mmCIF file of C-alpha atoms in Angstrom:
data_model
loop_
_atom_site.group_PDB
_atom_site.id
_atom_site.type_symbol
_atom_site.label_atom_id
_atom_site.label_comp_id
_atom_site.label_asym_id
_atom_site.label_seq_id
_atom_site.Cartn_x
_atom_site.Cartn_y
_atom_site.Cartn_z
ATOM 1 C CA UNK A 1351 80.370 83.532 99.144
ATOM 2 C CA UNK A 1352 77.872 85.343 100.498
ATOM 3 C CA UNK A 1353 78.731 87.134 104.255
ATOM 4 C CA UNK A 1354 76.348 85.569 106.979
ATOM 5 C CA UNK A 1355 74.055 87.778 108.571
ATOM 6 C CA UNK A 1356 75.458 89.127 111.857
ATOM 7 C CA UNK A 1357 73.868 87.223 115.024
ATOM 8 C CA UNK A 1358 74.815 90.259 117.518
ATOM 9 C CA UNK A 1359 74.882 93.562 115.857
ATOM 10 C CA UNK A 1360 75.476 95.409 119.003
ATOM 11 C CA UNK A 1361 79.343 94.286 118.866
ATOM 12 C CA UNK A 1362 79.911 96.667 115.946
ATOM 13 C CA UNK A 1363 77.794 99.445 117.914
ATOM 14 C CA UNK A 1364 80.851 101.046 120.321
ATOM 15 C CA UNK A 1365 83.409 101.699 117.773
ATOM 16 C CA UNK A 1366 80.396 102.956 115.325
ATOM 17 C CA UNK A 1367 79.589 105.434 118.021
ATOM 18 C CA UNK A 1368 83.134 106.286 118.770
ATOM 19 C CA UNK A 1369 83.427 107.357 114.785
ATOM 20 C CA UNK A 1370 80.259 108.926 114.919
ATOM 21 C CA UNK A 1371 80.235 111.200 118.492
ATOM 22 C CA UNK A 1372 83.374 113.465 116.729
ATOM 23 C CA UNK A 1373 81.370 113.958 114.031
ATOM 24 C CA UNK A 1374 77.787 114.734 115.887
ATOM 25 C CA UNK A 1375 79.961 117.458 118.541
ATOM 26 C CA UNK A 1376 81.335 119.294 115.062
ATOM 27 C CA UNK A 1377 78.139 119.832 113.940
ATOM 28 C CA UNK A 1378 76.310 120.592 117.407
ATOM 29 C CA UNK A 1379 79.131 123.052 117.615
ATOM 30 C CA UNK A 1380 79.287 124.658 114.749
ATOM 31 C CA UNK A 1381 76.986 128.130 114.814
ATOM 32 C CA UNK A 1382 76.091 128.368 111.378
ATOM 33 C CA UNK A 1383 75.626 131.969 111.398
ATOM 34 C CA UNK A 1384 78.557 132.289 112.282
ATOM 35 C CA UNK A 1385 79.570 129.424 109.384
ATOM 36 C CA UNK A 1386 77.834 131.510 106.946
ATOM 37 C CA UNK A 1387 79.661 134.716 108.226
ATOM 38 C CA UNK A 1388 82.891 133.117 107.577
ATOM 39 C CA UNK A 1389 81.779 132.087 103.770
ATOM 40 C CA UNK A 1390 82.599 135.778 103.520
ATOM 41 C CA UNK A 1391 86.129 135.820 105.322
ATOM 42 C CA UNK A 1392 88.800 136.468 102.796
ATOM 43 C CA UNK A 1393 91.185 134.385 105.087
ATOM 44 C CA UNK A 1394 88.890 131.372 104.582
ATOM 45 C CA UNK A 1395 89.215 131.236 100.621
ATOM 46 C CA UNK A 1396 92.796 132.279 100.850
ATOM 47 C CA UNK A 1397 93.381 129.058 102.833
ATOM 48 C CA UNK A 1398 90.930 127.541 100.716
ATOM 49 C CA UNK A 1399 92.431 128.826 97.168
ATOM 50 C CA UNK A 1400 96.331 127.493 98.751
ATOM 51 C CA UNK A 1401 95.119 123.834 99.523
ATOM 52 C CA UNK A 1402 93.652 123.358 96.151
ATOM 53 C CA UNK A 1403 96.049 124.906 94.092
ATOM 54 C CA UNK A 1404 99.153 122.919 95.835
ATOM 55 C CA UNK A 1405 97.056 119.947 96.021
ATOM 56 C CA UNK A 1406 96.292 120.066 92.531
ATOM 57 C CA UNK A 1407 99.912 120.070 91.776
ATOM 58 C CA UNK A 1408 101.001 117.680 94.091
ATOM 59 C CA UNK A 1409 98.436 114.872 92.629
ATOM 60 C CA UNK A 1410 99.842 115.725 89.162
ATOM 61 C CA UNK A 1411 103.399 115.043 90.306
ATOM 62 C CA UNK A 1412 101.549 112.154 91.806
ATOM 63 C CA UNK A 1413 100.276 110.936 88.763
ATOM 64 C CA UNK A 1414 103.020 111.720 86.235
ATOM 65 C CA UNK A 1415 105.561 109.962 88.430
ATOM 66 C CA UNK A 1416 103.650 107.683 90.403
ATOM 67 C CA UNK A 1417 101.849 105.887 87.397
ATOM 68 C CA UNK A 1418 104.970 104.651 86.435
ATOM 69 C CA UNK A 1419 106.554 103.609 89.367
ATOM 70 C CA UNK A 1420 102.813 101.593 89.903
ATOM 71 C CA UNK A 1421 103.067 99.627 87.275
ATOM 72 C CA UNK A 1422 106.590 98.699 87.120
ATOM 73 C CA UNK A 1423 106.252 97.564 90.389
ATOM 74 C CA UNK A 1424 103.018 95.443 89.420
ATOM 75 C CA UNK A 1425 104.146 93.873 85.865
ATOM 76 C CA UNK A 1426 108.215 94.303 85.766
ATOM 77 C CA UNK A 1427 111.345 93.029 87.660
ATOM 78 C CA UNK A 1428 112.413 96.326 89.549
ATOM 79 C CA UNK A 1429 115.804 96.234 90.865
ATOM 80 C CA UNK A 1430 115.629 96.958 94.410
ATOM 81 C CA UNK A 1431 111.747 95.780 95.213
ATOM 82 C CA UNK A 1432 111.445 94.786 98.382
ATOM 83 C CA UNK A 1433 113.496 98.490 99.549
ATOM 84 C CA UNK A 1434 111.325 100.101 97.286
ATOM 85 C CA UNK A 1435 108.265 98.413 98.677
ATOM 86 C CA UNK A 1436 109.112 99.261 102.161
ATOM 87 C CA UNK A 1437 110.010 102.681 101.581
ATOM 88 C CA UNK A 1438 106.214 103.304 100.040
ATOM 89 C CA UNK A 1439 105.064 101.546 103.354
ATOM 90 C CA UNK A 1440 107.277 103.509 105.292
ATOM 91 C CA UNK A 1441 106.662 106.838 103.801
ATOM 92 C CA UNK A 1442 102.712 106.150 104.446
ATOM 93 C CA UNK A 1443 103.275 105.325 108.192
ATOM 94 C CA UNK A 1444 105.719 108.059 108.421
ATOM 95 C CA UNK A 1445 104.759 110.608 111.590
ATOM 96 C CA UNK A 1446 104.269 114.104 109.830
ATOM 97 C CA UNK A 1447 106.366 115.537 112.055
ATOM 98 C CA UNK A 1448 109.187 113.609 111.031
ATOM 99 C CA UNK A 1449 107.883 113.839 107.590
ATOM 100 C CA UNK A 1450 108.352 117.688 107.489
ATOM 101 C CA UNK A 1451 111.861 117.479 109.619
ATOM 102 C CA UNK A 1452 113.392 114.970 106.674
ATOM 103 C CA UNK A 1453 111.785 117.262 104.295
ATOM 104 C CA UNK A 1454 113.748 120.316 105.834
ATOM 105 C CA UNK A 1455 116.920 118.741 106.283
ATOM 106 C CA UNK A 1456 116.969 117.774 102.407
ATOM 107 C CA UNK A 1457 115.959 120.826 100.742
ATOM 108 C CA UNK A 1458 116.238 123.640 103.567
ATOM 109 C CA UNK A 1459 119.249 125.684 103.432
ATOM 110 C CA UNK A 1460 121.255 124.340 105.128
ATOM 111 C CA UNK A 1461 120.124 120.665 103.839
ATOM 112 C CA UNK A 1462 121.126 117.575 101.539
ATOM 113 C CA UNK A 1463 120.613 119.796 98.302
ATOM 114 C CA UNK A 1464 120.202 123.538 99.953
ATOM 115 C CA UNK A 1465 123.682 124.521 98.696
ATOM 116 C CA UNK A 1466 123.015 123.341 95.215
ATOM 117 C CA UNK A 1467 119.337 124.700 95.094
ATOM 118 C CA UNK A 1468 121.213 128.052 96.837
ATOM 119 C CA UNK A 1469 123.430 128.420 94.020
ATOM 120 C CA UNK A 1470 120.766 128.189 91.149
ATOM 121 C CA UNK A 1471 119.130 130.978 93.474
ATOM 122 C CA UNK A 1472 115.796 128.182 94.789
ATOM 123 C CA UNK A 1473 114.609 128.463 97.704
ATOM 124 C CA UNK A 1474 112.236 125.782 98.894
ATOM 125 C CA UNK A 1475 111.569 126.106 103.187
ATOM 126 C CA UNK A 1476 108.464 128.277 103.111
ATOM 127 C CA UNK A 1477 107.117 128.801 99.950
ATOM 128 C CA UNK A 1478 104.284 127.323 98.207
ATOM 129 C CA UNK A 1479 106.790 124.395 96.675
ATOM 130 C CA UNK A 1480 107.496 123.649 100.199
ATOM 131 C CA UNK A 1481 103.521 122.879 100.757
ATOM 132 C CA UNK A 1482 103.582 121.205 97.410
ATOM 133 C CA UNK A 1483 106.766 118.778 98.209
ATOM 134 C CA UNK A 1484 104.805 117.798 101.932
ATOM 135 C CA UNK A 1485 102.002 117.207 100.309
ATOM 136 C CA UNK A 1486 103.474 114.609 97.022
ATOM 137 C CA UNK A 1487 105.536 113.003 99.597
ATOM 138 C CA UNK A 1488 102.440 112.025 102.150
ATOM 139 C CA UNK A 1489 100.430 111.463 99.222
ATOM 140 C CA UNK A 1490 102.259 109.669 96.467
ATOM 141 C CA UNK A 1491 102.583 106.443 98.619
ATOM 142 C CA UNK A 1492 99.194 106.020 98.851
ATOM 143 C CA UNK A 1493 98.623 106.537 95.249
ATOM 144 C CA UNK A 1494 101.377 104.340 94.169
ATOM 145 C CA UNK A 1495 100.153 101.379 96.460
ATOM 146 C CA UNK A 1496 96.556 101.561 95.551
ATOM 147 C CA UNK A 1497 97.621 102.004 91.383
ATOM 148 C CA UNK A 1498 99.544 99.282 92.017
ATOM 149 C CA UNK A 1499 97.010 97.082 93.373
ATOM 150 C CA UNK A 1500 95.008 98.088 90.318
ATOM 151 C CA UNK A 1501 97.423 97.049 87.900
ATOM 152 C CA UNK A 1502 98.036 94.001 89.950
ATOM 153 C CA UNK A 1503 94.311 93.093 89.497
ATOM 154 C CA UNK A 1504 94.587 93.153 85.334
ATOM 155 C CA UNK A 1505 94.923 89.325 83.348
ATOM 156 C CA UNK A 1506 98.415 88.449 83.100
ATOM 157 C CA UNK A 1507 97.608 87.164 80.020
ATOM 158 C CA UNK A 1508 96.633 90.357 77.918
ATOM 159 C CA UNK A 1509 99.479 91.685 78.358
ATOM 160 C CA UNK A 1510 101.366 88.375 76.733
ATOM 161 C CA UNK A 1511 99.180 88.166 73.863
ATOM 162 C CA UNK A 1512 99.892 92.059 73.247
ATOM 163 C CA UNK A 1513 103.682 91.266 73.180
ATOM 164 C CA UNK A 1514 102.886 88.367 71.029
ATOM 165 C CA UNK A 1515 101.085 90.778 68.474
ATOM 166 C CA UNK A 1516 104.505 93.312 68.185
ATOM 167 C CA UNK A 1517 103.111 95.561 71.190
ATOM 168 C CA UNK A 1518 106.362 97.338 73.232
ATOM 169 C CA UNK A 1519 106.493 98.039 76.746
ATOM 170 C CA UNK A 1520 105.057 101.368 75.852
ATOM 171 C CA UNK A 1521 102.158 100.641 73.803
ATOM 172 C CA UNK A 1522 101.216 97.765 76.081
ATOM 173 C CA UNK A 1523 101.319 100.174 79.471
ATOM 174 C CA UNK A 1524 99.718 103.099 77.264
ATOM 175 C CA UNK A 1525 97.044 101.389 75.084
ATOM 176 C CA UNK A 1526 95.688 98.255 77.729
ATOM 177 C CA UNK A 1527 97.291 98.738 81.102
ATOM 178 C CA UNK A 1528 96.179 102.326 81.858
ATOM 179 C CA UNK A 1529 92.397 102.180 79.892
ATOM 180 C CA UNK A 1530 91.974 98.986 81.904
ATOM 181 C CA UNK A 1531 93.327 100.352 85.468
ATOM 182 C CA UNK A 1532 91.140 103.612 85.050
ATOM 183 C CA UNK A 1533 88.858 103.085 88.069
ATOM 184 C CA UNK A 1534 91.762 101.754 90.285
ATOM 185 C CA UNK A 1535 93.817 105.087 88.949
ATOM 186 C CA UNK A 1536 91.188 107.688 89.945
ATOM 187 C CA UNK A 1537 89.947 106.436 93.153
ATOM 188 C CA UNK A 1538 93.786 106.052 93.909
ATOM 189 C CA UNK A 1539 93.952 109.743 93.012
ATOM 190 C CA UNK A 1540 90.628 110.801 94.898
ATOM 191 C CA UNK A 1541 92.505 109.461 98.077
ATOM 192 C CA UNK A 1542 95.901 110.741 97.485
ATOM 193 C CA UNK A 1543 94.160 114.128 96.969
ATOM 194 C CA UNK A 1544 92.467 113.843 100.123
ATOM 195 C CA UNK A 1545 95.628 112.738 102.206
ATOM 196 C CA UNK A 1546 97.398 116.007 100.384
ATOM 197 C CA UNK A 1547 94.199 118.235 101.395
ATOM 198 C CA UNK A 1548 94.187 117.134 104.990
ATOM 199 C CA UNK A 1549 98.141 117.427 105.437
ATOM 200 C CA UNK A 1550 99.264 119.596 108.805
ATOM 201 C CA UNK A 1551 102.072 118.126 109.900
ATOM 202 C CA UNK A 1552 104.835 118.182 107.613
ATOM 203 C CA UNK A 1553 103.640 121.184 105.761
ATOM 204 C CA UNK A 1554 103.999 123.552 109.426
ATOM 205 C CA UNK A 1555 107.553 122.225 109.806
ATOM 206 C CA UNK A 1556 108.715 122.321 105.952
ATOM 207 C CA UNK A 1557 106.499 125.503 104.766
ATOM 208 C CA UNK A 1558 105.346 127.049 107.832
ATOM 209 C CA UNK A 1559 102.083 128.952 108.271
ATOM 210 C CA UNK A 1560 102.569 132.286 106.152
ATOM 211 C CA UNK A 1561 98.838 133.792 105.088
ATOM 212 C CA UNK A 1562 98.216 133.678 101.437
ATOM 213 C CA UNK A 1563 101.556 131.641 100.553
ATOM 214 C CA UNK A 1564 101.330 128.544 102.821
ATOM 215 C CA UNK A 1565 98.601 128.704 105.008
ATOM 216 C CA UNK A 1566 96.277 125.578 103.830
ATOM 217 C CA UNK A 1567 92.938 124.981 105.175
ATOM 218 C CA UNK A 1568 94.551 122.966 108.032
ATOM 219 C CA UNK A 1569 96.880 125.221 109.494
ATOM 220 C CA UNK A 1570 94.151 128.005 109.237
ATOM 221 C CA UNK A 1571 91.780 125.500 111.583
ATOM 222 C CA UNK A 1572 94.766 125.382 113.820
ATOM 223 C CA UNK A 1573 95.212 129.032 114.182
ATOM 224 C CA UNK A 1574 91.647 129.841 114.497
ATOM 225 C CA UNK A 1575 91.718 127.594 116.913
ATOM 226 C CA UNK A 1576 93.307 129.806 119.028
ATOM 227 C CA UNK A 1577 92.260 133.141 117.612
ATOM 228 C CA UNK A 1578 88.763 132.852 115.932
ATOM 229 C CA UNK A 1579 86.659 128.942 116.897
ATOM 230 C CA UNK A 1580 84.117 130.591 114.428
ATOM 231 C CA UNK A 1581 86.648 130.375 110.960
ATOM 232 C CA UNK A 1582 88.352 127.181 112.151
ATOM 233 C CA UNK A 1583 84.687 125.389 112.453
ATOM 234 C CA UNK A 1584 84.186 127.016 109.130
ATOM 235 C CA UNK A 1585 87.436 125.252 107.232
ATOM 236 C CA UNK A 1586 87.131 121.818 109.242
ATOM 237 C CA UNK A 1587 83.371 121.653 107.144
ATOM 238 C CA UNK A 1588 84.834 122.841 104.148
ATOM 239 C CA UNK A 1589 87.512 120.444 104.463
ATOM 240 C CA UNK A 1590 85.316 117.725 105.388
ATOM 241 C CA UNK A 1591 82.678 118.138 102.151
ATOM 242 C CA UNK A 1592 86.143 118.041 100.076
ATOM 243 C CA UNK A 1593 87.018 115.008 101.800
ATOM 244 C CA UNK A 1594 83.642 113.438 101.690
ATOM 245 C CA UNK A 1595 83.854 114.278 98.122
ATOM 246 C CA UNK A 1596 87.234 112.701 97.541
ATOM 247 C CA UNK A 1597 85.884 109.436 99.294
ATOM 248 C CA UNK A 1598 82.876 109.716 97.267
ATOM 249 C CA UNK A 1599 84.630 109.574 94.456
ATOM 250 C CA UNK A 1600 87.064 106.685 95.396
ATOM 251 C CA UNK A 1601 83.827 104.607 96.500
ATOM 252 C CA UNK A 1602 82.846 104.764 92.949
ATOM 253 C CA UNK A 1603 85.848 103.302 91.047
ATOM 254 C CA UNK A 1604 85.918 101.113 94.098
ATOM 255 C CA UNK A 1605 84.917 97.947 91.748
ATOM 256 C CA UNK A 1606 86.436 95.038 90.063
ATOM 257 C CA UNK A 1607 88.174 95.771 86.700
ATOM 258 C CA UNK A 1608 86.198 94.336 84.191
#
């Protein structure tokens, strides 16, 4: 059905400005001399080179576990659903904060696993695996939900003819459900990757802020905040083009499986 043209466009027009105004005052404030000066701060690409290298790990971990975990949740009898369901949905409405604090009290030191992880000489609380674990737990939720949905989407019935014709459970996830759950898969990734790009929170708490080791692109915007406006207006575009990017990207495989 075809949507019906709206009578009163000005009822959409507030909340259009009130997503747009944040957007306008970045750019009217940004100095782009100053922007382009940056470009050649080493402190910028060290923030820059961090979020994409843990990023890129985290959406791996992401992927290799998460894929999974999507589709048994879409074709298969899991034990435990519903729990598992509302743990995704919790862990995607989770504060940061309290993201990062859980984080901490499992793997710090003193934590669930720090005596084991201690013992086989690991340390997790502010290192690079620390910005990596904050970033797959804020971001695997939203990758598993959306792959999920994807899978969700495919005809029940290919996937009863394929165990008809002598297919296993691997051959049938492998060779059909994953070809045909490609778009749903990648725009579920270019959004996870996003979330993971744009994570402050839990990363500051679980990591910390160290230059070079865990100092993403966020929590060099927060410092410059305070000690250089200049370099933080020069990360929030960066991050912003990545994140347009990522959403770019999602808008594309943002289609019906065929």
């Amino acid at each position: 059905m075809r949507p019906r043209r709206l009578a009163a466009p000005w009822i959409v027009l507030p909340y259009v400005a009130f997503l747009v105004l944040p957007f306008i005052g970045l750019f009217w404030r940004a100095d782009f001399d100053s922007v382009a000066r940056g470009l050649m701060d080493r402190a910028v690409w060290s923030a820059v080179g961090v979020s994409l290298s843990t990023s890129a790990v985290s959406i791996a971990l992401c992927l290799l576990f998460g894929l999974p975990m999507a589709y048994a949740l879409a074709h298969a009898r899991v034990p435990g659903q519903r729990l598992i369901d509302l743990l995704i949905d919790l862990a995607n409405v989770m504060p940061p904060a309290v993201a990062g604090l859980a984080l901490l009290f499992a793997f710090g030191r003193r934590g669930l696993l720090g005596p084991a992880l201690g013992f086989l000489g690991i340390t997790v609380p502010f290192t690079p695996i620390a910005v990596v674990l904050a970033q797959w737990f804020v971001a695997g939720p939203l990758f598993v939900r959306t792959a999920t949905l994807g899978f969700r989407s495919l005809n029940a019935e290919l996937f009863e003819q394929a165990q008809i014709d002598g297919a296993n459970r691997w051959q049938t996830f492998s060779a059909i459900a994953v070809p045909m759950a490609v778009p749903s898969i990648l725009g579920g990734l270019a959004l996870a990757w996003a979330r993971a790009l744009g994570e402050f929170g839990a990363t500051i708490l679980f990591a910390g802020n160290l230059s070079g080791v865990t100092q993403t692109m966020p929590l060099a915007i927060y410092i410059g905040f305070e000690q250089d406006l200049s370099l933080a207006i020069t990360l929030a575009l960066i991050l912003l083009g990545l994140a347009a990017v990522a959403l770019l990207i999602a808008r594309l495989f943002d289609r019906p499986t065929a």
